[in-house]
Amino acid sequence: MQPLSDAYGRVATDLRVSLTDRCNLRCTYCMPEEGLDWLPLESQLTDDEVVRLITVAVERLGVREVRFTGGEPLVRRGLVDIVRRTAALEPRPETSLTTNALGLARTAAALAEAGLDRVNVSLDTIRSETFHEITRRDRFADVVAGLEAAQAAGLGPVKVNAVLLRGVNDDQAPDLLGWCLERGYELRFIEQMPLDAQHGWTREGMVTADEILAALEQHHVLVPAVEPRGSAPAELFLVDGGPATVGIIASVTRPFCGACDRVRLTADGQVRNCLFAREESDLRSAMRAGATDDELAQRWLTAMAGKLPGHGIDDPTFLQPDRPMSAIGG
Ligand code: SAM
Ligand code: SF4
């Protein structure tokens, strides 16, 4: 076993696997209304190819946690089978799913039975009109049903990820927190990042971690949770004495690149050593040209060795990656 180390002493053990770049919502901070030019299906990894690469990562490269994402991973037909085969690997990795929860009400039980451990559901508001405005679809009730089904299926602790947008839902942070506390969901706010396909992100438009904390503190007493942040991107706060917590992921204003333990695999089989990487390593072509597992592992190690120390959003030379979040796997 050789760990996925880089030149700055970091070791990647958390693999984010994008299963598709397609999605049934159109969140304004992620995609344009008309959607994107989806990857041609022949360049998308097959179920067997995805499982083979995950196996290489777990058995040879020390990956301990596999998170499925997209696009919307629930639209991938082979999802339950991919989860089952991943959870059967030795040593068994932790498995989780980042999803918009459309259709989760139907699949949560099957996913849990296949070995999925946890879900993270993206939900930015509890007002159905605001949900429609942000996602451009009228599907708030489906997300609520998906969350309930995930909790009933034991896919917990159920986490909720929220992005705040200035002038749209930036006044709703306390409402969302109250709603999650009542239901036992762990809420985390994520600062909006320059990863939208339309390149519409601006620093002024982004609602900062400090603003979010200030808004929450008008209604709750927040105390930093004692456990060290480690490589976890969320800074956790005990709410009103705990045990419930709320998290803030300040990717832009308080970056955690120095403790990053992630690596990403896109739906078309490219390894990315960072969300903001401008280079990728093409494992799909190597695999289809007959590379052995050893050769794939070597390519993966080389890809990680070149990981930069930070995302550089504050650097004047910063360039947004060519792929948007939905095609990288957030
Ligand atoms: N479709 C699934 C979902 O929405 O959970 C999985 C993919 S989505 C790209 C993963 C996460 O990225 C979601 O929580 C979403 O809110 C977040 N996201 C998308 N675009 C973002 C951006 N520009 N800045 C910050 N987070 C973003
Ligand atoms: Fe789809 Fe997730 Fe992007 Fe929203 S954030 S458009 S649900 S991929």
Coordinates of C-alpha atoms and ligand atoms in Angstrom, one line a residue:
M1 CA 0.0 0.0 0.0
Q2 CA 1.3 3.4 -0.9
P3 CA -0.5 6.5 0.4
L4 CA -1.6 9.4 -1.8
S5 CA 0.9 11.9 -0.5
D6 CA 1.9 15.3 -1.9
A7 CA 4.9 17.5 -1.6
Y8 CA 3.4 19.4 1.4
G9 CA 3.0 16.4 3.7
R10 CA -0.7 15.9 3.1
V11 CA -2.2 12.5 2.5
A12 CA -5.4 12.0 0.7
T13 CA -7.7 9.4 2.2
D14 CA -11.1 10.8 1.3
L15 CA -12.2 10.1 -2.3
R16 CA -15.0 12.0 -3.9
V17 CA -16.4 10.1 -6.9
S18 CA -18.6 12.0 -9.4
L19 CA -21.0 9.5 -10.9
T20 CA -22.5 11.8 -13.5
D21 CA -22.4 15.5 -14.5
R22 CA -26.2 15.5 -15.2
C23 CA -28.7 17.0 -12.8
N24 CA -32.4 17.4 -12.4
L25 CA -32.1 20.8 -10.6
R26 CA -30.5 24.0 -12.0
C27 CA -29.2 25.8 -8.9
T28 CA -28.2 29.3 -10.0
Y29 CA -24.8 29.1 -8.2
C30 CA -24.0 25.9 -10.1
M31 CA -25.6 25.8 -13.6
P32 CA -27.3 27.9 -16.1
E33 CA -31.1 27.5 -16.7
E34 CA -30.6 25.6 -19.9
G35 CA -28.2 23.0 -18.3
L36 CA -24.8 22.2 -19.7
D37 CA -23.3 20.2 -22.6
W38 CA -23.4 16.9 -20.7
L39 CA -20.4 14.5 -21.1
P40 CA -21.0 12.0 -23.9
L41 CA -22.1 8.7 -22.4
E42 CA -19.2 6.8 -24.0
S43 CA -16.7 8.9 -22.1
Q44 CA -18.5 8.3 -18.8
L45 CA -17.0 5.4 -16.8
T46 CA -19.1 2.3 -16.7
D47 CA -20.2 0.8 -13.4
D48 CA -17.4 -1.8 -13.6
E49 CA -14.8 0.9 -14.4
V50 CA -15.9 3.1 -11.5
V51 CA -15.7 0.2 -9.1
R52 CA -12.3 -0.9 -10.5
L53 CA -10.8 2.6 -9.8
I54 CA -12.4 2.8 -6.4
T55 CA -10.9 -0.7 -5.6
V56 CA -7.4 0.5 -6.7
A57 CA -7.8 3.5 -4.4
V58 CA -9.0 1.5 -1.4
E59 CA -6.8 -1.5 -1.7
R60 CA -3.6 0.1 -3.0
L61 CA -3.7 3.8 -2.1
G62 CA -5.1 3.9 1.4
V63 CA -8.4 5.6 0.7
R64 CA -10.7 5.1 3.7
E65 CA -13.7 7.1 2.8
V66 CA -15.7 7.2 -0.5
R67 CA -18.3 9.9 -1.1
F68 CA -20.5 9.7 -4.2
T69 CA -21.5 12.9 -5.8
G70 CA -22.1 14.6 -9.1
G71 CA -24.0 16.3 -10.9
E72 CA -26.8 14.4 -9.2
P73 CA -25.7 10.9 -8.2
L74 CA -29.3 9.6 -7.7
V75 CA -29.8 9.9 -11.5
R76 CA -27.1 7.3 -12.1
R77 CA -28.9 4.0 -12.7
G78 CA -26.2 1.8 -11.3
L79 CA -25.8 3.7 -8.0
V80 CA -27.1 1.0 -5.6
D81 CA -24.9 -1.6 -7.2
I82 CA -21.8 0.7 -7.1
V83 CA -22.5 1.4 -3.4
R84 CA -22.9 -2.3 -2.7
R85 CA -19.6 -3.2 -4.4
T86 CA -17.7 -0.3 -2.7
A87 CA -19.0 -1.3 0.8
A88 CA -17.9 -4.9 0.2
L89 CA -14.2 -3.8 -0.3
E90 CA -11.5 -4.7 2.3
P91 CA -10.7 -2.7 4.3
R92 CA -14.3 -1.5 4.2
P93 CA -14.3 2.2 3.4
E94 CA -16.9 4.6 4.9
T95 CA -19.4 5.4 2.2
S96 CA -21.6 8.5 1.8
L97 CA -23.7 10.4 -0.8
T98 CA -24.0 14.1 -1.5
T99 CA -27.4 14.6 -3.1
N100 CA -30.2 17.1 -3.8
A101 CA -32.5 14.3 -2.4
L102 CA -34.9 14.2 -5.4
G103 CA -36.0 10.6 -5.5
L104 CA -34.2 9.8 -2.2
A105 CA -37.6 8.9 -0.7
R106 CA -37.7 5.9 -3.1
T107 CA -34.1 4.8 -2.8
A108 CA -32.9 5.5 0.8
A109 CA -33.8 2.1 2.1
A110 CA -32.1 0.3 -0.8
L111 CA -29.0 2.4 -0.4
A112 CA -28.8 1.7 3.3
E113 CA -29.3 -2.0 2.7
A114 CA -26.5 -1.9 0.0
G115 CA -24.1 -0.5 2.7
L116 CA -24.3 3.3 2.4
D117 CA -23.4 4.9 5.7
R118 CA -24.5 8.5 5.5
V119 CA -26.1 11.2 3.3
N120 CA -25.5 14.9 2.9
V121 CA -28.5 16.7 1.4
S122 CA -28.2 20.1 -0.2
L123 CA -31.0 22.4 0.9
D124 CA -30.6 26.2 0.9
T125 CA -34.0 27.3 2.2
I126 CA -37.2 26.0 3.9
R127 CA -39.4 28.3 1.9
S128 CA -40.7 26.6 -1.2
E129 CA -40.8 29.9 -3.3
T130 CA -37.2 30.5 -2.5
F131 CA -36.4 26.9 -3.3
H132 CA -37.9 27.4 -6.7
E133 CA -36.0 30.6 -7.2
I134 CA -32.7 29.1 -6.4
T135 CA -33.1 25.6 -8.0
R136 CA -35.4 26.8 -10.8
R137 CA -37.6 23.8 -10.0
D138 CA -40.7 23.4 -7.7
R139 CA -39.5 20.4 -5.8
F140 CA -39.1 21.4 -2.2
A141 CA -41.6 18.8 -1.0
D142 CA -39.5 16.0 -2.6
V143 CA -36.4 17.1 -0.7
V144 CA -38.3 17.1 2.6
A145 CA -39.5 13.6 1.8
G146 CA -36.0 12.5 0.8
L147 CA -34.6 13.8 4.1
E148 CA -37.2 12.0 6.2
A149 CA -36.6 8.7 4.3
A150 CA -32.8 9.0 4.8
Q151 CA -33.3 9.5 8.5
A152 CA -35.8 6.6 8.7
A153 CA -33.4 4.3 6.8
G154 CA -30.6 5.0 9.3
L155 CA -28.4 7.0 6.9
G156 CA -27.4 9.3 9.7
P157 CA -26.4 11.6 11.1
V158 CA -28.2 13.3 8.2
K159 CA -26.3 16.4 7.2
V160 CA -27.8 19.4 5.3
N161 CA -25.5 21.6 3.2
A162 CA -26.7 25.2 2.5
V163 CA -25.3 28.0 0.3
L164 CA -26.5 31.5 1.1
L165 CA -27.0 34.0 -1.8
R166 CA -27.1 37.7 -1.2
G167 CA -30.6 39.1 -1.6
V168 CA -32.1 35.7 -2.1
N169 CA -31.8 33.6 1.1
D170 CA -29.2 35.4 3.1
D171 CA -31.9 36.4 5.7
Q172 CA -33.0 32.8 6.2
A173 CA -30.0 31.2 8.0
P174 CA -31.7 31.2 11.5
D175 CA -35.0 29.7 10.0
L176 CA -33.0 26.9 8.3
L177 CA -31.1 26.2 11.5
G178 CA -34.3 26.1 13.6
W179 CA -35.9 23.7 11.1
C180 CA -32.8 21.4 11.1
L181 CA -32.5 21.4 14.9
E182 CA -36.2 20.3 15.2
R183 CA -35.6 17.4 12.9
G184 CA -32.1 16.3 14.1
Y185 CA -30.3 17.2 10.9
E186 CA -26.8 18.6 11.1
L187 CA -26.7 21.9 9.2
R188 CA -23.5 23.3 7.6
F189 CA -23.3 26.5 5.6
I190 CA -20.8 26.6 2.7
E191 CA -19.4 29.8 1.4
Q192 CA -20.2 30.2 -2.3
M193 CA -17.1 29.4 -4.4
P194 CA -16.1 30.4 -7.9
L195 CA -17.1 27.2 -9.5
D196 CA -20.3 28.1 -11.3
A197 CA -20.5 27.3 -15.0
Q198 CA -21.6 30.9 -15.8
H199 CA -18.5 32.4 -14.1
G200 CA -20.9 34.7 -12.2
W201 CA -19.2 34.5 -8.7
T202 CA -17.9 37.7 -7.2
R203 CA -16.3 38.1 -3.8
E204 CA -18.7 40.9 -2.9
G205 CA -21.7 38.7 -3.8
M206 CA -20.5 35.9 -1.6
V207 CA -22.0 35.8 1.9
T208 CA -19.1 35.3 4.2
A209 CA -18.7 32.9 7.2
D210 CA -18.5 35.9 9.5
E211 CA -21.8 37.3 8.2
I212 CA -23.5 33.9 8.6
L213 CA -22.2 33.5 12.2
A214 CA -23.4 37.0 13.1
A215 CA -26.9 36.2 11.7
L216 CA -27.1 33.0 13.7
E217 CA -25.8 34.6 16.9
Q218 CA -28.8 36.9 16.9
H219 CA -30.9 33.9 17.8
H220 CA -28.6 31.4 19.3
V221 CA -25.6 31.1 21.6
L222 CA -22.8 29.5 19.5
V223 CA -19.6 28.2 21.1
P224 CA -16.8 26.6 19.1
A225 CA -17.0 22.8 19.6
V226 CA -14.0 21.6 21.5
E227 CA -12.8 18.9 19.1
P228 CA -10.0 20.2 16.8
R229 CA -11.0 21.0 13.3
G230 CA -8.4 18.6 11.8
S231 CA -8.9 18.0 8.1
A232 CA -12.7 18.5 8.5
P233 CA -13.6 21.6 6.5
A234 CA -16.5 22.6 8.7
E235 CA -15.8 24.7 11.8
L236 CA -18.3 23.3 14.3
F237 CA -20.2 25.3 16.9
L238 CA -22.4 24.0 19.7
V239 CA -25.8 25.5 19.5
D240 CA -27.3 26.8 22.8
G241 CA -25.1 24.5 24.9
G242 CA -25.3 21.5 22.5
P243 CA -25.3 18.7 21.8
A244 CA -26.6 20.0 18.5
T245 CA -24.0 21.7 16.3
V246 CA -23.9 23.9 13.3
G247 CA -21.0 24.0 10.8
I248 CA -19.5 26.7 8.7
I249 CA -17.4 25.8 5.7
A250 CA -15.4 28.9 5.0
S251 CA -13.6 27.6 1.9
V252 CA -12.9 31.2 0.7
T253 CA -12.4 33.4 3.7
R254 CA -10.7 30.7 6.0
P255 CA -9.3 28.1 3.6
F256 CA -8.3 24.7 5.0
C257 CA -6.1 23.6 2.1
G258 CA -3.2 22.9 4.5
A259 CA -5.2 20.1 6.1
C260 CA -6.9 18.8 2.9
D261 CA -7.2 15.1 2.7
R262 CA -9.3 14.9 -0.5
V263 CA -8.9 13.6 -4.0
R264 CA -11.5 13.6 -6.7
L265 CA -12.5 11.3 -9.6
T266 CA -14.7 12.8 -12.3
A267 CA -17.5 10.8 -14.0
D268 CA -15.2 10.5 -17.1
G269 CA -12.4 9.0 -15.1
Q270 CA -10.0 12.0 -14.5
V271 CA -8.2 12.3 -11.2
R272 CA -8.2 15.9 -9.8
N273 CA -6.1 16.6 -6.8
C274 CA -8.1 19.7 -5.9
L275 CA -11.5 21.2 -6.7
F276 CA -9.6 24.1 -8.2
A277 CA -7.0 22.1 -10.1
R278 CA -6.3 23.2 -13.6
E279 CA -4.7 19.8 -14.5
E280 CA -6.2 16.3 -14.5
S281 CA -4.8 12.8 -14.9
D282 CA -6.7 10.6 -17.4
L283 CA -7.2 7.2 -15.8
R284 CA -10.0 6.3 -18.2
S285 CA -7.9 6.3 -21.3
A286 CA -5.1 4.4 -19.5
M287 CA -7.6 1.9 -18.2
R288 CA -9.2 1.4 -21.7
A289 CA -5.8 1.0 -23.2
G290 CA -5.1 -1.9 -21.0
A291 CA -3.2 -0.5 -18.0
T292 CA -2.8 -2.8 -15.0
D293 CA -4.0 -1.9 -11.5
D294 CA -0.4 -1.2 -10.6
E295 CA 0.0 1.2 -13.5
L296 CA -3.3 2.9 -12.6
A297 CA -2.1 3.3 -9.0
Q298 CA 1.2 4.7 -10.2
R299 CA -0.5 7.3 -12.3
W300 CA -2.8 8.2 -9.4
L301 CA 0.3 8.7 -7.1
T302 CA 1.9 11.0 -9.7
A303 CA -1.2 13.0 -10.0
M304 CA -1.4 13.6 -6.3
A305 CA 2.3 14.4 -5.9
G306 CA 1.7 17.6 -8.0
K307 CA -1.0 19.0 -5.7
L308 CA -0.5 22.7 -5.1
P309 CA -0.4 24.1 -1.5
G310 CA -3.7 26.0 -1.8
H311 CA -6.5 27.0 -4.1
G312 CA -5.2 30.6 -4.6
I313 CA -8.7 32.2 -4.9
D314 CA -7.1 35.4 -3.4
D315 CA -4.2 35.3 -5.8
P316 CA -4.5 38.0 -8.5
T317 CA -3.5 35.3 -11.1
F318 CA -6.4 32.9 -9.9
L319 CA -8.2 31.3 -12.8
Q320 CA -11.4 29.4 -12.3
P321 CA -11.1 25.8 -13.4
D322 CA -12.5 24.9 -16.9
R323 CA -14.9 22.4 -15.4
P324 CA -17.8 23.7 -13.2
M325 CA -18.6 22.1 -9.8
S326 CA -21.3 19.9 -11.3
A327 CA -18.7 18.2 -13.7
I328 CA -16.0 18.0 -11.0
G329 CA -18.1 16.5 -8.2
G330 CA -18.6 18.8 -5.3
Ligands
SAM1 N1 -26.3 17.5 -6.8 C1 -25.8 17.1 -5.6 C2 -26.1 18.2 -4.5 O1 -26.5 19.3 -4.9 O2 -25.9 17.9 -3.3 C3 -24.3 16.8 -5.6 C4 -23.4 17.7 -6.4 S1 -23.3 19.4 -5.9 C5 -22.2 20.1 -7.0 C6 -22.4 19.3 -4.3 C7 -22.5 20.4 -3.4 O3 -21.8 21.5 -4.0 C8 -23.9 20.9 -3.1 O4 -24.0 21.0 -1.6 C9 -23.9 22.3 -3.6 O5 -24.7 23.2 -2.8 C10 -22.5 22.7 -3.7 N2 -22.2 23.7 -4.6 C11 -22.5 23.8 -5.9 N3 -22.0 24.9 -6.5 C12 -21.4 25.6 -5.5 C13 -20.7 26.8 -5.5 N4 -20.5 27.6 -6.5 N5 -20.1 27.2 -4.3 C14 -20.3 26.4 -3.2 N6 -20.9 25.3 -3.2 C15 -21.5 24.8 -4.3
SF4_2 FE1 -27.6 20.0 -9.4 FE2 -26.3 19.9 -7.1 FE3 -25.5 21.7 -9.0 FE4 -27.8 22.0 -7.7 S1 -25.8 22.0 -6.8 S2 -27.6 22.1 -9.9 S3 -28.5 19.9 -7.3 S4 -25.4 19.5 -9.1

